[in-house]
GROMACS .gro file of C-alpha atoms in nm:
model
  248
    1MET     CA    1   0.345   1.448  -1.568
    2LYS     CA    2   0.638   1.489  -1.312
    3LEU     CA    3   0.769   1.782  -1.196
    4GLN     CA    4   1.067   1.742  -0.918
    5ASN     CA    5   1.301   1.969  -0.743
    6GLU     CA    6   1.576   1.889  -0.566
    7ASN     CA    7   1.453   1.594  -0.339
    8PHE     CA    8   1.096   1.498  -0.421
    9PHE     CA    9   0.895   1.529  -0.713
   10TYR     CA   10   0.531   1.541  -0.776
   11GLU     CA   11   0.296   1.352  -1.041
   12ARG     CA   12  -0.036   1.335  -1.113
   13LEU     CA   13  -0.199   1.007  -0.998
   14GLU     CA   14  -0.451   0.964  -1.322
   15TRP     CA   15  -0.646   0.674  -1.190
   16ASP     CA   16  -0.742   0.805  -0.831
   17SER     CA   17  -0.822   1.120  -0.987
   18LYS     CA   18  -1.074   0.934  -1.250
   19GLN     CA   19  -1.172   0.724  -0.924
   20LEU     CA   20  -1.284   0.986  -0.701
   21ASP     CA   21  -1.349   1.280  -0.939
   22LEU     CA   22  -1.044   1.473  -0.820
   23ASN     CA   23  -0.739   1.653  -0.890
   24CYS     CA   24  -0.472   1.386  -0.695
   25GLY     CA   25  -0.093   1.409  -0.667
   26LEU     CA   26   0.158   1.257  -0.476
   27ILE     CA   27   0.456   1.422  -0.344
   28GLY     CA   28   0.773   1.134  -0.287
   29LEU     CA   29   1.116   1.143  -0.220
   30ARG     CA   30   1.407   1.092  -0.417
   31ASP     CA   31   1.663   1.039  -0.259
   32ALA     CA   32   1.810   1.226   0.052
   33SER     CA   33   2.065   1.179   0.282
   34LEU     CA   34   1.998   1.116   0.659
   35ASP     CA   35   2.226   1.442   0.760
   36ILE     CA   36   2.074   1.646   0.534
   37ASN     CA   37   1.863   1.978   0.660
   38GLN     CA   38   1.544   1.882   0.745
   39TYR     CA   39   1.362   2.197   0.780
   40GLU     CA   40   1.529   2.279   0.371
   41LEU     CA   41   1.372   1.970   0.288
   42ALA     CA   42   0.978   2.065   0.446
   43ASP     CA   43   1.065   2.403   0.256
   44ASN     CA   44   1.115   2.172  -0.065
   45VAL     CA   45   0.762   2.016   0.062
   46LYS     CA   46   0.587   2.335   0.072
   47LYS     CA   47   0.702   2.473  -0.218
   48LEU     CA   48   0.546   2.170  -0.415
   49ILE     CA   49   0.232   2.196  -0.248
   50ALA     CA   50   0.214   2.588  -0.382
   51GLU     CA   51   0.284   2.503  -0.679
   52ASN     CA   52   0.047   2.265  -0.726
   53ARG     CA   53  -0.220   2.454  -0.495
   54ASN     CA   54  -0.463   2.386  -0.873
   55ALA     CA   55  -0.460   2.023  -0.683
   56ASP     CA   56  -0.792   1.898  -0.543
   57PHE     CA   57  -0.605   1.599  -0.317
   58ILE     CA   58  -0.224   1.600  -0.241
   59THR     CA   59  -0.046   1.244  -0.064
   60ILE     CA   60   0.264   1.310   0.067
   61LYS     CA   61   0.513   0.974   0.157
   62LEU     CA   62   0.763   1.067   0.385
   63PRO     CA   63   1.026   0.764   0.500
   64GLY     CA   64   1.024   0.763   0.856
   65ASP     CA   65   1.416   0.924   0.875
   66PHE     CA   66   1.271   1.265   0.855
   67PRO     CA   67   1.095   1.329   1.173
   68VAL     CA   68   1.179   1.698   1.160
   69VAL     CA   69   0.985   1.683   0.846
   70LEU     CA   70   0.685   1.591   0.946
   71ASP     CA   71   0.692   1.772   1.213
   72CYS     CA   72   0.710   2.136   1.034
   73LEU     CA   73   0.417   1.983   0.739
   74LEU     CA   74   0.191   1.904   1.020
   75LYS     CA   75   0.191   2.265   1.101
   76SER     CA   76   0.167   2.398   0.772
   77SER     CA   77  -0.139   2.242   0.584
   78ALA     CA   78  -0.088   1.894   0.560
   79ARG     CA   79  -0.243   1.590   0.800
   80PHE     CA   80  -0.125   1.277   0.928
   81ILE     CA   81  -0.314   0.976   0.797
   82GLU     CA   82  -0.128   0.696   0.843
   83THR     CA   83   0.229   0.485   0.916
   84GLU     CA   84   0.279   0.249   0.661
   85LEU     CA   85   0.519  -0.044   0.794
   86ILE     CA   86   0.724  -0.189   0.473
   87TYR     CA   87   0.835  -0.559   0.582
   88ILE     CA   88   1.050  -0.830   0.378
   89PHE     CA   89   1.058  -1.192   0.389
   90ASN     CA   90   1.357  -1.317   0.592
   91HIS     CA   91   1.280  -1.676   0.638
   92ILE     CA   92   1.083  -1.939   0.599
   93SER     CA   93   0.825  -2.001   0.886
   94ASP     CA   94   0.776  -2.323   1.108
   95ASP     CA   95   0.394  -2.272   0.943
   96THR     CA   96   0.290  -2.551   0.723
   97VAL     CA   97   0.119  -2.467   0.396
   98LYS     CA   98  -0.238  -2.654   0.549
   99HIS     CA   99  -0.451  -2.544   0.235
  100THR     CA  100  -0.382  -2.534  -0.129
  101VAL     CA  101  -0.263  -2.222  -0.241
  102ASN     CA  102  -0.240  -2.180  -0.658
  103PHE     CA  103  -0.091  -1.945  -0.849
  104PHE     CA  104  -0.232  -1.762  -1.200
  105ASP     CA  105  -0.201  -1.504  -1.406
  106SER     CA  106  -0.554  -1.342  -1.348
  107PHE     CA  107  -0.860  -1.484  -1.187
  108ASP     CA  108  -1.235  -1.424  -1.168
  109PRO     CA  109  -1.299  -1.056  -0.986
  110ASP     CA  110  -1.579  -1.122  -0.883
  111VAL     CA  111  -1.495  -1.371  -0.635
  112PHE     CA  112  -1.297  -1.132  -0.444
  113ILE     CA  113  -1.420  -0.791  -0.508
  114PRO     CA  114  -1.587  -0.852  -0.133
  115LEU     CA  115  -1.240  -0.795  -0.003
  116ALA     CA  116  -1.298  -0.428  -0.075
  117ASP     CA  117  -1.493  -0.384   0.217
  118GLU     CA  118  -1.183  -0.515   0.404
  119MET     CA  119  -0.926  -0.209   0.364
  120ILE     CA  120  -1.133  -0.067   0.625
  121PHE     CA  121  -0.696   0.072   0.717
  122SER     CA  122  -0.637   0.223   0.385
  123ARG     CA  123  -0.529   0.562   0.345
  124PHE     CA  124  -0.874   0.655   0.149
  125TYR     CA  125  -1.102   0.479   0.462
  126MET     CA  126  -0.919   0.702   0.688
  127ASP     CA  127  -0.964   1.013   0.513
  128ASP     CA  128  -1.295   1.171   0.630
  129ASN     CA  129  -1.276   1.400   0.331
  130ILE     CA  130  -1.357   1.090   0.107
  131PRO     CA  131  -1.677   0.939   0.117
  132GLN     CA  132  -1.713   0.572   0.196
  133ALA     CA  133  -1.823   0.484  -0.110
  134LYS     CA  134  -1.597   0.643  -0.343
  135ALA     CA  135  -1.296   0.480  -0.130
  136ARG     CA  136  -1.476   0.140  -0.148
  137ASN     CA  137  -1.502   0.174  -0.518
  138LEU     CA  138  -1.177   0.244  -0.590
  139TRP     CA  139  -1.117  -0.040  -0.383
  140SER     CA  140  -1.324  -0.301  -0.589
  141ASP     CA  141  -1.218  -0.105  -0.944
  142SER     CA  142  -0.839  -0.246  -0.836
  143ILE     CA  143  -0.902  -0.585  -0.670
  144ARG     CA  144  -1.086  -0.589  -1.031
  145ASN     CA  145  -0.805  -0.482  -1.215
  146HIS     CA  146  -0.572  -0.648  -1.076
  147CYS     CA  147  -0.762  -1.015  -1.040
  148MET     CA  148  -0.769  -0.915  -1.483
  149GLY     CA  149  -0.402  -0.832  -1.544
  150ARG     CA  150  -0.279  -0.544  -1.364
  151ALA     CA  151  -0.060  -0.749  -1.123
  152ASP     CA  152   0.211  -0.997  -1.238
  153ARG     CA  153   0.036  -1.308  -1.052
  154ILE     CA  154  -0.268  -1.432  -0.841
  155ALA     CA  155  -0.232  -1.644  -0.552
  156VAL     CA  156  -0.537  -1.756  -0.481
  157VAL     CA  157  -0.591  -2.011  -0.158
  158TYR     CA  158  -0.891  -2.251  -0.105
  159LEU     CA  159  -1.079  -2.373   0.182
  160GLU     CA  160  -1.121  -2.716  -0.015
  161THR     CA  161  -1.226  -2.684  -0.350
  162GLN     CA  162  -1.339  -2.268  -0.272
  163PRO     CA  163  -1.130  -2.015  -0.356
  164VAL     CA  164  -1.133  -1.803  -0.026
  165GLY     CA  165  -0.871  -1.536  -0.037
  166MET     CA  166  -0.551  -1.392  -0.259
  167ALA     CA  167  -0.321  -1.179  -0.296
  168THR     CA  168  -0.158  -0.977  -0.558
  169ILE     CA  169   0.205  -0.993  -0.640
  170ASN     CA  170   0.432  -0.737  -0.837
  171PHE     CA  171   0.779  -0.838  -1.047
  172ILE     CA  172   0.941  -0.486  -0.917
  173ASN     CA  173   1.255  -0.598  -1.142
  174ASN     CA  174   1.486  -0.908  -1.168
  175GLU     CA  175   1.548  -0.918  -0.756
  176ASN     CA  176   1.228  -0.801  -0.590
  177ILE     CA  177   0.889  -0.843  -0.538
  178ALA     CA  178   0.576  -0.656  -0.385
  179LEU     CA  179   0.299  -0.784  -0.263
  180HIS     CA  180   0.012  -0.558  -0.291
  181ILE     CA  181  -0.373  -0.674  -0.205
  182ILE     CA  182  -0.388  -0.947   0.033
  183GLY     CA  183  -0.697  -1.041   0.221
  184VAL     CA  184  -0.931  -1.380   0.289
  185LEU     CA  185  -1.260  -1.347   0.277
  186ARG     CA  186  -1.462  -1.222   0.552
  187PRO     CA  187  -1.646  -1.584   0.634
  188PHE     CA  188  -1.376  -1.806   0.606
  189GLN     CA  189  -1.124  -1.539   0.836
  190GLY     CA  190  -0.972  -1.698   1.179
  191HIS     CA  191  -0.893  -2.061   1.013
  192GLY     CA  192  -0.510  -1.996   0.929
  193LEU     CA  193  -0.592  -1.915   0.574
  194GLY     CA  194  -0.374  -1.638   0.564
  195CYS     CA  195  -0.112  -1.836   0.696
  196SER     CA  196  -0.141  -2.071   0.430
  197LEU     CA  197  -0.158  -1.811   0.142
  198MET     CA  198   0.130  -1.597   0.230
  199SER     CA  199   0.398  -1.954   0.345
  200GLY     CA  200   0.269  -2.071  -0.022
  201ILE     CA  201   0.409  -1.737  -0.192
  202THR     CA  202   0.695  -1.722   0.055
  203ARG     CA  203   0.761  -2.105  -0.052
  204GLU     CA  204   0.739  -2.024  -0.416
  205TYR     CA  205   0.962  -1.723  -0.433
  206GLY     CA  206   1.133  -1.658  -0.202
  207ASP     CA  207   1.476  -1.831  -0.276
  208LYS     CA  208   1.431  -1.638  -0.586
  209TYR     CA  209   1.326  -1.281  -0.516
  210LYS     CA  210   1.307  -1.001  -0.255
  211ILE     CA  211   0.966  -1.030  -0.125
  212PHE     CA  212   0.833  -0.682   0.047
  213VAL     CA  213   0.493  -0.588   0.180
  214GLU     CA  214   0.346  -0.298   0.380
  215THR     CA  215   0.037  -0.243   0.547
  216GLN     CA  216  -0.058   0.039   0.853
  217SER     CA  217   0.057   0.031   1.178
  218ILE     CA  218  -0.296   0.024   1.342
  219ASN     CA  219  -0.375  -0.298   1.126
  220LYS     CA  220  -0.243  -0.513   1.355
  221ASN     CA  221  -0.372  -0.842   1.279
  222ALA     CA  222  -0.216  -0.753   0.964
  223GLN     CA  223   0.169  -0.775   1.147
  224ARG     CA  224   0.106  -1.012   1.338
  225LEU     CA  225   0.022  -1.266   1.027
  226TYR     CA  226   0.367  -1.130   0.843
  227GLN     CA  227   0.562  -1.148   1.162
  228ARG     CA  228   0.416  -1.535   1.244
  229THR     CA  229   0.510  -1.582   0.817
  230GLY     CA  230   0.891  -1.529   0.846
  231PHE     CA  231   0.894  -1.171   0.721
  232PHE     CA  232   1.094  -0.880   0.960
  233LEU     CA  233   0.994  -0.505   0.952
  234ASP     CA  234   1.245  -0.334   0.684
  235SER     CA  235   1.114   0.043   0.699
  236MET     CA  236   0.824   0.287   0.764
  237ARG     CA  237   0.700   0.594   0.606
  238TYR     CA  238   0.480   0.815   0.732
  239VAL     CA  239   0.110   0.884   0.525
  240LEU     CA  240   0.007   1.245   0.508
  241HIS     CA  241  -0.278   1.424   0.290
  242VAL     CA  242  -0.305   1.808   0.160
  243TRP     CA  243  -0.645   1.941   0.044
  244PRO     CA  244  -0.489   2.292  -0.084
  245GLN     CA  245  -0.865   2.369  -0.221
  246ARG     CA  246  -1.005   2.363   0.171
  247ALA     CA  247  -0.674   2.505   0.301
  248LYS     CA  248  -0.753   2.857   0.120
   0.00000   0.00000   0.00000
């Protein structure tokens, strides 16, 4: 169910709620011009929080163009968690694809479940109100679901004949695709497999779609990987968490 006011919407996150055993919601921005009164925007968000105070856990994703809104919310009940950086593919890099990359509709999830331990920069791991075990289980189930059909395509990179890394691909529309879960298994990191994986994806889809990928501002390795493989920073957004029950 979505609840909306003039600029923002609230929706219950069913899957997150089930995974975390909490009533989880999301507040997001629909459309707002950059010259809009940011204090009014902040008031709109506060109203949505108040209207949904029975929620256990609310995530707010706020575009980086609204620092006044950010400041107002941080002075209220919101907690800053991370800054998400959204990259867009710009050009084929000079890096060659040194390892085989294949594409699948589904893939054996058990191969890549260990990647759940690599998601330490995600907002679920970054919030100490969420037990680490629950954050890990959430990512484990997400990897499983994506491998079993939630993703439109799975890109897999190989070391010789062994699958050692993956990226999930979602077709947003006829023009845009988004990469979501990206990772190389820990024993095989540092050998250029991530570059081969990303380069394989951009060679397969870069001339047909705009390719977007996001990471966290503290995940320097991911940023270097995307920049090295032809991605430029497109936008950013702040991620805030609110725990209404604990703010009482």
